[in-house]
Amino acid sequence: RSLFAITAMDDGYLIVGGTHPYGYSEGEAWALRVSDDGDLIWEEKLQGYAAYGVAPYGEHYMVAGATGPGNPLIAVLGSDGTVIDSKRLLDAEGRFTAVKPLSDTRVAAGGWSRHTGEVEGWLLIFEPEGRPQPAESPGFGILAAALGSTAAAFLVYRQKRV
């Protein structure tokens, strides 16, 4: 297995990764919780082939990654391993490669997509509660429609590759 990200939890850690090395578009994404001593508490298979990032998200945890054939994946996990929500963005080729908590309750997810035909970097801000904010971006429309009420997102920065 490949380990791609880790975050601290009460009395342990949440670790995410995939069954293949970084860059492969095959395999299976996974998450597992271990105690401070390294004992396995639970393991959960996720949609997609890799989970590249994990961060606290309200009372839960947000996992960012990719699913075949190269579509972004966002999942929300409970501290017991329950998948609360999982969205594969099937209309956007690319992947989320990082997720980071901000100074408030929001979480930033970054990655890339070829949704418009060109490679674009994405930086999205997710709020545990709330509604999507309007933005002028084709990728945002897909993301907002896919995420529904569990997570709200708005695009704060998009840069085309020059």
mmCIF file of C-alpha atoms in Angstrom:
data_model
loop_
_atom_site.group_PDB
_atom_site.id
_atom_site.type_symbol
_atom_site.label_atom_id
_atom_site.label_comp_id
_atom_site.label_asym_id
_atom_site.label_seq_id
_atom_site.Cartn_x
_atom_site.Cartn_y
_atom_site.Cartn_z
ATOM 1 C CA ARG A 1 0.000 0.000 0.000
ATOM 2 C CA SER A 2 0.969 3.586 -0.539
ATOM 3 C CA LEU A 3 0.495 6.106 2.270
ATOM 4 C CA PHE A 4 -0.229 9.591 0.941
ATOM 5 C CA ALA A 5 -1.478 11.610 3.944
ATOM 6 C CA ILE A 6 -2.011 11.489 7.693
ATOM 7 C CA THR A 7 -3.819 13.637 10.266
ATOM 8 C CA ALA A 8 -4.035 13.410 14.042
ATOM 9 C CA MET A 9 -7.250 12.235 15.711
ATOM 10 C CA ASP A 10 -8.167 11.825 19.370
ATOM 11 C CA ASP A 11 -5.936 8.994 20.600
ATOM 12 C CA GLY A 12 -4.500 8.173 17.187
ATOM 13 C CA TYR A 13 -4.218 8.971 13.518
ATOM 14 C CA LEU A 14 -6.243 8.806 10.310
ATOM 15 C CA ILE A 15 -4.136 7.631 7.361
ATOM 16 C CA VAL A 16 -5.183 7.600 3.687
ATOM 17 C CA GLY A 17 -3.623 6.253 0.520
ATOM 18 C CA GLY A 18 -3.999 3.797 -2.308
ATOM 19 C CA THR A 19 -2.973 0.307 -3.297
ATOM 20 C CA HIS A 20 -0.590 1.585 -6.003
ATOM 21 C CA PRO A 21 2.202 4.221 -6.048
ATOM 22 C CA TYR A 22 1.411 7.889 -6.756
ATOM 23 C CA GLY A 23 0.430 8.602 -10.335
ATOM 24 C CA TYR A 24 -1.171 5.251 -11.147
ATOM 25 C CA SER A 25 -4.777 5.452 -12.327
ATOM 26 C CA GLU A 26 -5.710 2.066 -10.940
ATOM 27 C CA GLY A 27 -5.994 0.355 -7.591
ATOM 28 C CA GLU A 28 -8.152 1.189 -4.626
ATOM 29 C CA ALA A 29 -8.299 4.135 -2.217
ATOM 30 C CA TRP A 30 -8.395 3.396 1.509
ATOM 31 C CA ALA A 31 -8.479 5.047 4.915
ATOM 32 C CA LEU A 32 -7.481 3.564 8.239
ATOM 33 C CA ARG A 33 -7.379 4.664 11.832
ATOM 34 C CA VAL A 34 -4.597 3.590 14.132
ATOM 35 C CA SER A 35 -4.077 4.165 17.839
ATOM 36 C CA ASP A 36 -1.195 6.204 19.240
ATOM 37 C CA ASP A 37 0.586 2.845 19.610
ATOM 38 C CA GLY A 38 0.015 1.951 15.942
ATOM 39 C CA ASP A 39 -2.703 -0.657 16.503
ATOM 40 C CA LEU A 40 -5.322 -0.850 13.744
ATOM 41 C CA ILE A 41 -8.726 0.407 14.951
ATOM 42 C CA TRP A 42 -10.619 0.322 11.631
ATOM 43 C CA GLU A 43 -10.058 0.258 7.890
ATOM 44 C CA GLU A 44 -12.376 1.560 5.163
ATOM 45 C CA LYS A 45 -12.226 1.127 1.388
ATOM 46 C CA LEU A 46 -13.137 4.298 -0.493
ATOM 47 C CA GLN A 47 -14.370 4.991 -3.987
ATOM 48 C CA GLY A 48 -11.562 5.687 -6.370
ATOM 49 C CA TYR A 49 -7.990 4.562 -6.822
ATOM 50 C CA ALA A 50 -6.178 6.905 -4.443
ATOM 51 C CA ALA A 51 -6.786 9.210 -1.482
ATOM 52 C CA TYR A 52 -4.094 11.908 -1.531
ATOM 53 C CA GLY A 53 -5.126 14.161 1.354
ATOM 54 C CA VAL A 54 -7.043 14.171 4.636
ATOM 55 C CA ALA A 55 -7.963 16.945 7.078
ATOM 56 C CA PRO A 56 -10.385 17.583 9.962
ATOM 57 C CA TYR A 57 -13.709 18.835 8.619
ATOM 58 C CA GLY A 58 -16.105 19.977 11.324
ATOM 59 C CA GLU A 59 -16.778 16.889 13.435
ATOM 60 C CA HIS A 60 -15.663 14.660 10.540
ATOM 61 C CA TYR A 61 -12.733 14.316 8.140
ATOM 62 C CA MET A 62 -12.444 15.294 4.484
ATOM 63 C CA VAL A 63 -10.536 13.035 2.118
ATOM 64 C CA ALA A 64 -9.380 14.254 -1.297
ATOM 65 C CA GLY A 65 -8.257 12.034 -4.129
ATOM 66 C CA ALA A 66 -9.101 10.585 -7.512
ATOM 67 C CA THR A 67 -11.218 7.885 -9.058
ATOM 68 C CA GLY A 68 -10.938 6.212 -12.435
ATOM 69 C CA PRO A 69 -10.505 7.101 -15.111
ATOM 70 C CA GLY A 70 -8.953 10.199 -13.528
ATOM 71 C CA ASN A 71 -11.862 12.036 -11.913
ATOM 72 C CA PRO A 72 -11.642 14.115 -8.695
ATOM 73 C CA LEU A 73 -12.941 12.518 -5.494
ATOM 74 C CA ILE A 74 -14.068 14.135 -2.251
ATOM 75 C CA ALA A 75 -15.238 12.009 0.687
ATOM 76 C CA VAL A 76 -16.346 12.888 4.201
ATOM 77 C CA LEU A 77 -15.590 10.273 6.873
ATOM 78 C CA GLY A 78 -16.818 9.979 10.427
ATOM 79 C CA SER A 79 -14.305 9.278 13.193
ATOM 80 C CA ASP A 80 -15.601 5.683 13.257
ATOM 81 C CA GLY A 81 -14.767 5.132 9.563
ATOM 82 C CA THR A 82 -18.297 5.593 8.267
ATOM 83 C CA VAL A 83 -18.367 7.197 4.817
ATOM 84 C CA ILE A 84 -20.830 10.039 5.376
ATOM 85 C CA ASP A 85 -20.606 11.361 1.841
ATOM 86 C CA SER A 86 -18.501 10.556 -1.200
ATOM 87 C CA LYS A 87 -18.655 12.349 -4.525
ATOM 88 C CA ARG A 88 -16.897 11.373 -7.720
ATOM 89 C CA LEU A 89 -16.842 14.291 -10.155
ATOM 90 C CA LEU A 90 -17.379 12.264 -13.310
ATOM 91 C CA ASP A 91 -17.539 15.274 -15.644
ATOM 92 C CA ALA A 92 -14.157 16.676 -14.589
ATOM 93 C CA GLU A 93 -10.979 14.832 -15.559
ATOM 94 C CA GLY A 94 -8.298 15.434 -12.909
ATOM 95 C CA ARG A 95 -7.774 14.851 -9.217
ATOM 96 C CA PHE A 96 -7.689 16.550 -5.851
ATOM 97 C CA THR A 97 -4.158 16.125 -4.526
ATOM 98 C CA ALA A 98 -4.227 17.982 -1.198
ATOM 99 C CA VAL A 99 -6.601 19.084 1.546
ATOM 100 C CA LYS A 100 -5.707 21.424 4.417
ATOM 101 C CA PRO A 101 -7.668 22.869 7.359
ATOM 102 C CA LEU A 102 -7.851 26.676 7.484
ATOM 103 C CA SER A 103 -7.849 28.845 10.603
ATOM 104 C CA ASP A 104 -11.651 28.616 10.898
ATOM 105 C CA THR A 105 -13.904 25.586 10.263
ATOM 106 C CA ARG A 106 -13.290 25.640 6.510
ATOM 107 C CA VAL A 107 -11.021 23.285 4.574
ATOM 108 C CA ALA A 108 -9.068 24.041 1.381
ATOM 109 C CA ALA A 109 -8.718 21.367 -1.314
ATOM 110 C CA GLY A 110 -6.325 21.714 -4.208
ATOM 111 C CA GLY A 111 -5.742 19.797 -7.375
ATOM 112 C CA TRP A 112 -6.066 19.988 -11.115
ATOM 113 C CA SER A 113 -8.554 19.302 -13.885
ATOM 114 C CA ARG A 114 -8.825 19.237 -17.668
ATOM 115 C CA HIS A 115 -12.544 20.032 -17.515
ATOM 116 C CA THR A 116 -12.283 22.910 -19.991
ATOM 117 C CA GLY A 117 -9.860 21.080 -22.288
ATOM 118 C CA GLU A 118 -6.795 22.718 -20.720
ATOM 119 C CA VAL A 119 -4.980 21.789 -17.516
ATOM 120 C CA GLU A 120 -6.179 24.078 -14.725
ATOM 121 C CA GLY A 121 -5.226 24.276 -11.079
ATOM 122 C CA TRP A 122 -8.110 24.236 -8.591
ATOM 123 C CA LEU A 123 -8.200 25.659 -5.093
ATOM 124 C CA LEU A 124 -11.579 25.127 -3.468
ATOM 125 C CA ILE A 125 -12.777 26.120 -0.015
ATOM 126 C CA PHE A 126 -15.275 23.806 1.699
ATOM 127 C CA GLU A 127 -17.498 24.737 4.629
ATOM 128 C CA PRO A 128 -18.976 22.003 6.825
ATOM 129 C CA GLU A 129 -22.321 23.832 6.850
ATOM 130 C CA GLY A 130 -23.618 26.320 4.369
ATOM 131 C CA ARG A 131 -24.499 26.873 0.773
ATOM 132 C CA PRO A 132 -22.287 27.128 -2.306
ATOM 133 C CA GLN A 133 -21.261 30.657 -3.188
ATOM 134 C CA PRO A 134 -21.774 31.799 -6.799
ATOM 135 C CA ALA A 135 -18.722 31.860 -9.058
ATOM 136 C CA GLU A 136 -17.989 32.164 -12.762
ATOM 137 C CA SER A 137 -16.414 28.794 -13.486
ATOM 138 C CA PRO A 138 -17.535 25.681 -15.384
ATOM 139 C CA GLY A 139 -15.810 23.433 -12.833
ATOM 140 C CA PHE A 140 -17.601 25.116 -9.948
ATOM 141 C CA GLY A 141 -21.030 24.329 -11.377
ATOM 142 C CA ILE A 142 -20.230 20.630 -11.530
ATOM 143 C CA LEU A 143 -18.719 20.646 -8.048
ATOM 144 C CA ALA A 144 -21.580 22.536 -6.431
ATOM 145 C CA ALA A 145 -24.155 20.262 -8.043
ATOM 146 C CA ALA A 146 -22.243 17.131 -7.018
ATOM 147 C CA LEU A 147 -21.672 18.056 -3.391
ATOM 148 C CA GLY A 148 -25.244 18.849 -2.444
ATOM 149 C CA SER A 149 -25.896 19.841 1.145
ATOM 150 C CA THR A 150 -23.156 17.918 2.974
ATOM 151 C CA ALA A 151 -20.414 20.254 1.859
ATOM 152 C CA ALA A 152 -20.561 23.682 0.324
ATOM 153 C CA ALA A 153 -17.741 24.911 -1.851
ATOM 154 C CA PHE A 154 -16.710 27.973 -3.701
ATOM 155 C CA LEU A 155 -13.860 28.561 -6.093
ATOM 156 C CA VAL A 156 -11.334 31.070 -4.812
ATOM 157 C CA TYR A 157 -8.569 30.678 -7.356
ATOM 158 C CA ARG A 158 -8.220 29.081 -10.768
ATOM 159 C CA GLN A 159 -5.146 29.436 -12.916
ATOM 160 C CA LYS A 160 -4.694 28.179 -16.448
ATOM 161 C CA ARG A 161 -1.388 26.634 -17.364
ATOM 162 C CA VAL A 162 0.542 28.966 -19.643
#
